[in-house]
Amino acid sequence: MNNNFSKILGARLISISTVQEATGISRKTLTNLYYRRTKNTKFDTLRKLCDYLQIPLSELIEYKPKQSAK
């Protein structure tokens, strides 16, 4: 699973503080997401980020299924 949060913020020159102020998501949560330290992110958090950034969830989080061993 690829988390594109840091790439998106970097490309748009948006700071974590700006996102925190606009969304109400805790700075700790945003920092952990930015540095890919988190494994479980609440759907509500992802929804708020997608609404703020005006992007679909698939742009924020990319998921590729594991290849099954045959």
PDB file of N, CA and C in Angstrom:
ATOM      1  N   MET A   1       0.850  -1.166   0.000  1.00  0.00           N
ATOM      2  CA  MET A   1       0.000   0.000   0.000  1.00  0.00           C
ATOM      3  C   MET A   1       0.900   1.235   0.000  1.00  0.00           C
ATOM      4  N   ASN A   2       0.658   2.128  -0.913  1.00  0.00           N
ATOM      5  CA  ASN A   2       1.449   3.356  -1.016  1.00  0.00           C
ATOM      6  C   ASN A   2       0.653   4.541  -0.503  1.00  0.00           C
ATOM      7  N   ASN A   3       1.279   5.297   0.387  1.00  0.00           N
ATOM      8  CA  ASN A   3       0.696   6.489   0.964  1.00  0.00           C
ATOM      9  C   ASN A   3       1.337   7.690   0.266  1.00  0.00           C
ATOM     10  N   ASN A   4       0.554   8.467  -0.452  1.00  0.00           N
ATOM     11  CA  ASN A   4       1.072   9.600  -1.228  1.00  0.00           C
ATOM     12  C   ASN A   4       0.906  10.954  -0.539  1.00  0.00           C
ATOM     13  N   PHE A   5       0.591  10.936   0.743  1.00  0.00           N
ATOM     14  CA  PHE A   5       0.311  12.175   1.468  1.00  0.00           C
ATOM     15  C   PHE A   5       1.487  13.157   1.389  1.00  0.00           C
ATOM     16  N   SER A   6       2.693  12.694   1.671  1.00  0.00           N
ATOM     17  CA  SER A   6       3.850  13.600   1.663  1.00  0.00           C
ATOM     18  C   SER A   6       4.130  14.136   0.256  1.00  0.00           C
ATOM     19  N   LYS A   7       3.953  13.309  -0.762  1.00  0.00           N
ATOM     20  CA  LYS A   7       4.163  13.757  -2.147  1.00  0.00           C
ATOM     21  C   LYS A   7       3.172  14.853  -2.523  1.00  0.00           C
ATOM     22  N   ILE A   8       1.920  14.654  -2.129  1.00  0.00           N
ATOM     23  CA  ILE A   8       0.871  15.622  -2.469  1.00  0.00           C
ATOM     24  C   ILE A   8       1.129  16.949  -1.771  1.00  0.00           C
ATOM     25  N   LEU A   9       1.450  16.895  -0.473  1.00  0.00           N
ATOM     26  CA  LEU A   9       1.723  18.141   0.248  1.00  0.00           C
ATOM     27  C   LEU A   9       2.946  18.844  -0.337  1.00  0.00           C
ATOM     28  N   GLY A  10       3.984  18.083  -0.651  1.00  0.00           N
ATOM     29  CA  GLY A  10       5.194  18.677  -1.229  1.00  0.00           C
ATOM     30  C   GLY A  10       4.935  19.333  -2.572  1.00  0.00           C
ATOM     31  N   ALA A  11       4.180  18.663  -3.411  1.00  0.00           N
ATOM     32  CA  ALA A  11       3.885  19.205  -4.740  1.00  0.00           C
ATOM     33  C   ALA A  11       3.054  20.482  -4.659  1.00  0.00           C
ATOM     34  N   ARG A  12       2.205  20.550  -3.641  1.00  0.00           N
ATOM     35  CA  ARG A  12       1.328  21.726  -3.495  1.00  0.00           C
ATOM     36  C   ARG A  12       1.898  22.770  -2.533  1.00  0.00           C
ATOM     37  N   LEU A  13       3.051  22.465  -1.943  1.00  0.00           N
ATOM     38  CA  LEU A  13       3.687  23.356  -0.965  1.00  0.00           C
ATOM     39  C   LEU A  13       2.744  23.673   0.201  1.00  0.00           C
ATOM     40  N   ILE A  14       2.118  22.629   0.728  1.00  0.00           N
ATOM     41  CA  ILE A  14       1.204  22.767   1.855  1.00  0.00           C
ATOM     42  C   ILE A  14       1.889  22.179   3.088  1.00  0.00           C
ATOM     43  N   SER A  15       1.829  22.906   4.204  1.00  0.00           N
ATOM     44  CA  SER A  15       2.449  22.417   5.433  1.00  0.00           C
ATOM     45  C   SER A  15       1.466  21.566   6.235  1.00  0.00           C
ATOM     46  N   ILE A  16       2.017  20.741   7.100  1.00  0.00           N
ATOM     47  CA  ILE A  16       1.192  19.926   7.995  1.00  0.00           C
ATOM     48  C   ILE A  16       0.349  20.834   8.879  1.00  0.00           C
ATOM     49  N   SER A  17       0.917  21.948   9.329  1.00  0.00           N
ATOM     50  CA  SER A  17       0.177  22.893  10.172  1.00  0.00           C
ATOM     51  C   SER A  17      -1.055  23.443   9.459  1.00  0.00           C
ATOM     52  N   THR A  18      -0.910  23.732   8.184  1.00  0.00           N
ATOM     53  CA  THR A  18      -2.038  24.251   7.400  1.00  0.00           C
ATOM     54  C   THR A  18      -3.148  23.208   7.311  1.00  0.00           C
ATOM     55  N   VAL A  19      -2.764  21.954   7.052  1.00  0.00           N
ATOM     56  CA  VAL A  19      -3.748  20.870   6.970  1.00  0.00           C
ATOM     57  C   VAL A  19      -4.424  20.676   8.322  1.00  0.00           C
ATOM     58  N   GLN A  20      -3.642  20.723   9.390  1.00  0.00           N
ATOM     59  CA  GLN A  20      -4.185  20.540  10.742  1.00  0.00           C
ATOM     60  C   GLN A  20      -5.214  21.617  11.068  1.00  0.00           C
ATOM     61  N   GLU A  21      -4.895  22.852  10.768  1.00  0.00           N
ATOM     62  CA  GLU A  21      -5.807  23.959  11.043  1.00  0.00           C
ATOM     63  C   GLU A  21      -7.096  23.843  10.231  1.00  0.00           C
ATOM     64  N   ALA A  22      -6.983  23.409   8.988  1.00  0.00           N
ATOM     65  CA  ALA A  22      -8.142  23.337   8.099  1.00  0.00           C
ATOM     66  C   ALA A  22      -9.032  22.131   8.369  1.00  0.00           C
ATOM     67  N   THR A  23      -8.437  21.030   8.832  1.00  0.00           N
ATOM     68  CA  THR A  23      -9.208  19.788   8.977  1.00  0.00           C
ATOM     69  C   THR A  23      -9.542  19.415  10.413  1.00  0.00           C
ATOM     70  N   GLY A  24      -8.759  19.920  11.360  1.00  0.00           N
ATOM     71  CA  GLY A  24      -8.962  19.538  12.754  1.00  0.00           C
ATOM     72  C   GLY A  24      -8.322  18.200  13.103  1.00  0.00           C
ATOM     73  N   ILE A  25      -7.624  17.595  12.167  1.00  0.00           N
ATOM     74  CA  ILE A  25      -6.918  16.334  12.419  1.00  0.00           C
ATOM     75  C   ILE A  25      -5.675  16.658  13.243  1.00  0.00           C
ATOM     76  N   SER A  26      -5.390  15.824  14.232  1.00  0.00           N
ATOM     77  CA  SER A  26      -4.266  16.117  15.116  1.00  0.00           C
ATOM     78  C   SER A  26      -2.950  16.148  14.349  1.00  0.00           C
ATOM     79  N   ARG A  27      -2.055  16.994  14.835  1.00  0.00           N
ATOM     80  CA  ARG A  27      -0.735  17.127  14.204  1.00  0.00           C
ATOM     81  C   ARG A  27       0.007  15.796  14.280  1.00  0.00           C
ATOM     82  N   LYS A  28      -0.129  15.076  15.380  1.00  0.00           N
ATOM     83  CA  LYS A  28       0.545  13.785  15.530  1.00  0.00           C
ATOM     84  C   LYS A  28       0.074  12.810  14.452  1.00  0.00           C
ATOM     85  N   THR A  29      -1.223  12.749  14.212  1.00  0.00           N
ATOM     86  CA  THR A  29      -1.771  11.861  13.181  1.00  0.00           C
ATOM     87  C   THR A  29      -1.243  12.246  11.813  1.00  0.00           C
ATOM     88  N   LEU A  30      -1.263  13.524  11.508  1.00  0.00           N
ATOM     89  CA  LEU A  30      -0.787  13.998  10.210  1.00  0.00           C
ATOM     90  C   LEU A  30       0.710  13.736  10.025  1.00  0.00           C
ATOM     91  N   THR A  31       1.495  13.958  11.079  1.00  0.00           N
ATOM     92  CA  THR A  31       2.933  13.716  11.008  1.00  0.00           C
ATOM     93  C   THR A  31       3.221  12.241  10.795  1.00  0.00           C
ATOM     94  N   ASN A  32       2.507  11.379  11.512  1.00  0.00           N
ATOM     95  CA  ASN A  32       2.695   9.938  11.341  1.00  0.00           C
ATOM     96  C   ASN A  32       2.313   9.493   9.933  1.00  0.00           C
ATOM     97  N   LEU A  33       1.259  10.060   9.401  1.00  0.00           N
ATOM     98  CA  LEU A  33       0.848   9.736   8.037  1.00  0.00           C
ATOM     99  C   LEU A  33       1.885  10.254   7.031  1.00  0.00           C
ATOM    100  N   TYR A  34       2.367  11.456   7.251  1.00  0.00           N
ATOM    101  CA  TYR A  34       3.356  12.077   6.369  1.00  0.00           C
ATOM    102  C   TYR A  34       4.634  11.242   6.278  1.00  0.00           C
ATOM    103  N   TYR A  35       5.106  10.770   7.431  1.00  0.00           N
ATOM    104  CA  TYR A  35       6.343   9.993   7.477  1.00  0.00           C
ATOM    105  C   TYR A  35       6.118   8.485   7.367  1.00  0.00           C
ATOM    106  N   ARG A  36       4.909   8.102   7.022  1.00  0.00           N
ATOM    107  CA  ARG A  36       4.547   6.691   6.798  1.00  0.00           C
ATOM    108  C   ARG A  36       4.836   5.816   8.008  1.00  0.00           C
ATOM    109  N   ARG A  37       4.558   6.338   9.191  1.00  0.00           N
ATOM    110  CA  ARG A  37       4.765   5.588  10.427  1.00  0.00           C
ATOM    111  C   ARG A  37       3.508   4.856  10.868  1.00  0.00           C
ATOM    112  N   THR A  38       2.399   5.129  10.246  1.00  0.00           N
ATOM    113  CA  THR A  38       1.132   4.559  10.678  1.00  0.00           C
ATOM    114  C   THR A  38       0.704   3.410   9.779  1.00  0.00           C
ATOM    115  N   LYS A  39       0.092   2.421  10.392  1.00  0.00           N
ATOM    116  CA  LYS A  39      -0.421   1.270   9.645  1.00  0.00           C
ATOM    117  C   LYS A  39      -1.943   1.346   9.515  1.00  0.00           C
ATOM    118  N   ASN A  40      -2.588   1.886  10.532  1.00  0.00           N
ATOM    119  CA  ASN A  40      -4.055   1.947  10.560  1.00  0.00           C
ATOM    120  C   ASN A  40      -4.514   3.396  10.676  1.00  0.00           C
ATOM    121  N   THR A  41      -5.121   3.891   9.639  1.00  0.00           N
ATOM    122  CA  THR A  41      -5.658   5.246   9.646  1.00  0.00           C
ATOM    123  C   THR A  41      -7.167   5.153   9.540  1.00  0.00           C
ATOM    124  N   LYS A  42      -7.858   5.898  10.385  1.00  0.00           N
ATOM    125  CA  LYS A  42      -9.319   5.870  10.369  1.00  0.00           C
ATOM    126  C   LYS A  42      -9.846   6.390   9.032  1.00  0.00           C
ATOM    127  N   PHE A  43     -10.940   5.783   8.606  1.00  0.00           N
ATOM    128  CA  PHE A  43     -11.546   6.198   7.344  1.00  0.00           C
ATOM    129  C   PHE A  43     -11.983   7.661   7.420  1.00  0.00           C
ATOM    130  N   ASP A  44     -12.468   8.097   8.571  1.00  0.00           N
ATOM    131  CA  ASP A  44     -12.896   9.482   8.733  1.00  0.00           C
ATOM    132  C   ASP A  44     -11.730  10.448   8.496  1.00  0.00           C
ATOM    133  N   THR A  45     -10.551  10.077   8.943  1.00  0.00           N
ATOM    134  CA  THR A  45      -9.355  10.896   8.720  1.00  0.00           C
ATOM    135  C   THR A  45      -9.030  10.974   7.241  1.00  0.00           C
ATOM    136  N   LEU A  46      -9.072   9.830   6.569  1.00  0.00           N
ATOM    137  CA  LEU A  46      -8.798   9.804   5.129  1.00  0.00           C
ATOM    138  C   LEU A  46      -9.835  10.623   4.356  1.00  0.00           C
ATOM    139  N   ARG A  47     -11.092  10.525   4.769  1.00  0.00           N
ATOM    140  CA  ARG A  47     -12.163  11.289   4.112  1.00  0.00           C
ATOM    141  C   ARG A  47     -11.918  12.784   4.262  1.00  0.00           C
ATOM    142  N   LYS A  48     -11.565  13.225   5.469  1.00  0.00           N
ATOM    143  CA  LYS A  48     -11.292  14.646   5.698  1.00  0.00           C
ATOM    144  C   LYS A  48     -10.133  15.131   4.839  1.00  0.00           C
ATOM    145  N   LEU A  49      -9.097  14.317   4.737  1.00  0.00           N
ATOM    146  CA  LEU A  49      -7.942  14.697   3.912  1.00  0.00           C
ATOM    147  C   LEU A  49      -8.316  14.781   2.440  1.00  0.00           C
ATOM    148  N   CYS A  50      -9.076  13.809   1.965  1.00  0.00           N
ATOM    149  CA  CYS A  50      -9.502  13.820   0.558  1.00  0.00           C
ATOM    150  C   CYS A  50     -10.396  15.023   0.263  1.00  0.00           C
ATOM    151  N   ASP A  51     -11.298  15.343   1.188  1.00  0.00           N
ATOM    152  CA  ASP A  51     -12.152  16.517   1.009  1.00  0.00           C
ATOM    153  C   ASP A  51     -11.318  17.800   0.982  1.00  0.00           C
ATOM    154  N   TYR A  52     -10.368  17.903   1.896  1.00  0.00           N
ATOM    155  CA  TYR A  52      -9.529  19.099   1.956  1.00  0.00           C
ATOM    156  C   TYR A  52      -8.667  19.241   0.700  1.00  0.00           C
ATOM    157  N   LEU A  53      -8.056  18.154   0.287  1.00  0.00           N
ATOM    158  CA  LEU A  53      -7.165  18.186  -0.875  1.00  0.00           C
ATOM    159  C   LEU A  53      -7.901  18.096  -2.205  1.00  0.00           C
ATOM    160  N   GLN A  54      -9.209  17.788  -2.148  1.00  0.00           N
ATOM    161  CA  GLN A  54     -10.035  17.660  -3.347  1.00  0.00           C
ATOM    162  C   GLN A  54      -9.484  16.593  -4.287  1.00  0.00           C
ATOM    163  N   ILE A  55      -9.251  15.406  -3.704  1.00  0.00           N
ATOM    164  CA  ILE A  55      -8.739  14.276  -4.475  1.00  0.00           C
ATOM    165  C   ILE A  55      -9.509  13.018  -4.101  1.00  0.00           C
ATOM    166  N   PRO A  56      -9.545  12.022  -4.993  1.00  0.00           N
ATOM    167  CA  PRO A  56     -10.166  10.748  -4.635  1.00  0.00           C
ATOM    168  C   PRO A  56      -9.235   9.970  -3.701  1.00  0.00           C
ATOM    169  N   LEU A  57      -9.810   9.077  -2.933  1.00  0.00           N
ATOM    170  CA  LEU A  57      -9.035   8.257  -2.000  1.00  0.00           C
ATOM    171  C   LEU A  57      -7.932   7.488  -2.715  1.00  0.00           C
ATOM    172  N   SER A  58      -8.202   7.033  -3.929  1.00  0.00           N
ATOM    173  CA  SER A  58      -7.220   6.258  -4.685  1.00  0.00           C
ATOM    174  C   SER A  58      -5.963   7.069  -5.024  1.00  0.00           C
ATOM    175  N   GLU A  59      -6.063   8.393  -5.003  1.00  0.00           N
ATOM    176  CA  GLU A  59      -4.887   9.227  -5.244  1.00  0.00           C
ATOM    177  C   GLU A  59      -4.062   9.385  -3.966  1.00  0.00           C
ATOM    178  N   LEU A  60      -4.742   9.385  -2.837  1.00  0.00           N
ATOM    179  CA  LEU A  60      -4.061   9.521  -1.553  1.00  0.00           C
ATOM    180  C   LEU A  60      -3.411   8.206  -1.120  1.00  0.00           C
ATOM    181  N   ILE A  61      -4.154   7.116  -1.263  1.00  0.00           N
ATOM    182  CA  ILE A  61      -3.680   5.787  -0.871  1.00  0.00           C
ATOM    183  C   ILE A  61      -3.817   4.849  -2.065  1.00  0.00           C
ATOM    184  N   GLU A  62      -2.699   4.276  -2.497  1.00  0.00           N
ATOM    185  CA  GLU A  62      -2.725   3.311  -3.594  1.00  0.00           C
ATOM    186  C   GLU A  62      -2.601   1.915  -2.996  1.00  0.00           C
ATOM    187  N   TYR A  63      -3.452   1.023  -3.446  1.00  0.00           N
ATOM    188  CA  TYR A  63      -3.394  -0.351  -2.959  1.00  0.00           C
ATOM    189  C   TYR A  63      -3.249  -1.306  -4.131  1.00  0.00           C
ATOM    190  N   LYS A  64      -2.256  -2.156  -4.036  1.00  0.00           N
ATOM    191  CA  LYS A  64      -2.058  -3.193  -5.042  1.00  0.00           C
ATOM    192  C   LYS A  64      -2.123  -4.532  -4.321  1.00  0.00           C
ATOM    193  N   PRO A  65      -3.034  -5.414  -4.700  1.00  0.00           N
ATOM    194  CA  PRO A  65      -3.156  -6.706  -4.034  1.00  0.00           C
ATOM    195  C   PRO A  65      -1.872  -7.521  -4.165  1.00  0.00           C
ATOM    196  N   LYS A  66      -1.634  -8.342  -3.150  1.00  0.00           N
ATOM    197  CA  LYS A  66      -0.471  -9.227  -3.199  1.00  0.00           C
ATOM    198  C   LYS A  66      -0.694 -10.271  -4.291  1.00  0.00           C
ATOM    199  N   GLN A  67       0.393 -10.639  -4.927  1.00  0.00           N
ATOM    200  CA  GLN A  67       0.324 -11.690  -5.945  1.00  0.00           C
ATOM    201  C   GLN A  67       0.230 -13.031  -5.229  1.00  0.00           C
ATOM    202  N   SER A  68      -0.725 -13.848  -5.623  1.00  0.00           N
ATOM    203  CA  SER A  68      -0.877 -15.135  -4.983  1.00  0.00           C
ATOM    204  C   SER A  68       0.180 -16.100  -5.528  1.00  0.00           C
ATOM    205  N   ALA A  69       0.705 -16.893  -4.624  1.00  0.00           N
ATOM    206  CA  ALA A  69       1.697 -17.887  -5.023  1.00  0.00           C
ATOM    207  C   ALA A  69       0.986 -19.055  -5.673  1.00  0.00           C
ATOM    208  N   LYS A  70       1.430 -19.448  -6.837  1.00  0.00           N
ATOM    209  CA  LYS A  70       0.765 -20.539  -7.565  1.00  0.00           C
ATOM    210  C   LYS A  70       1.635 -21.744  -7.603  1.00  0.00           C
TER     211      LYS A  70
END
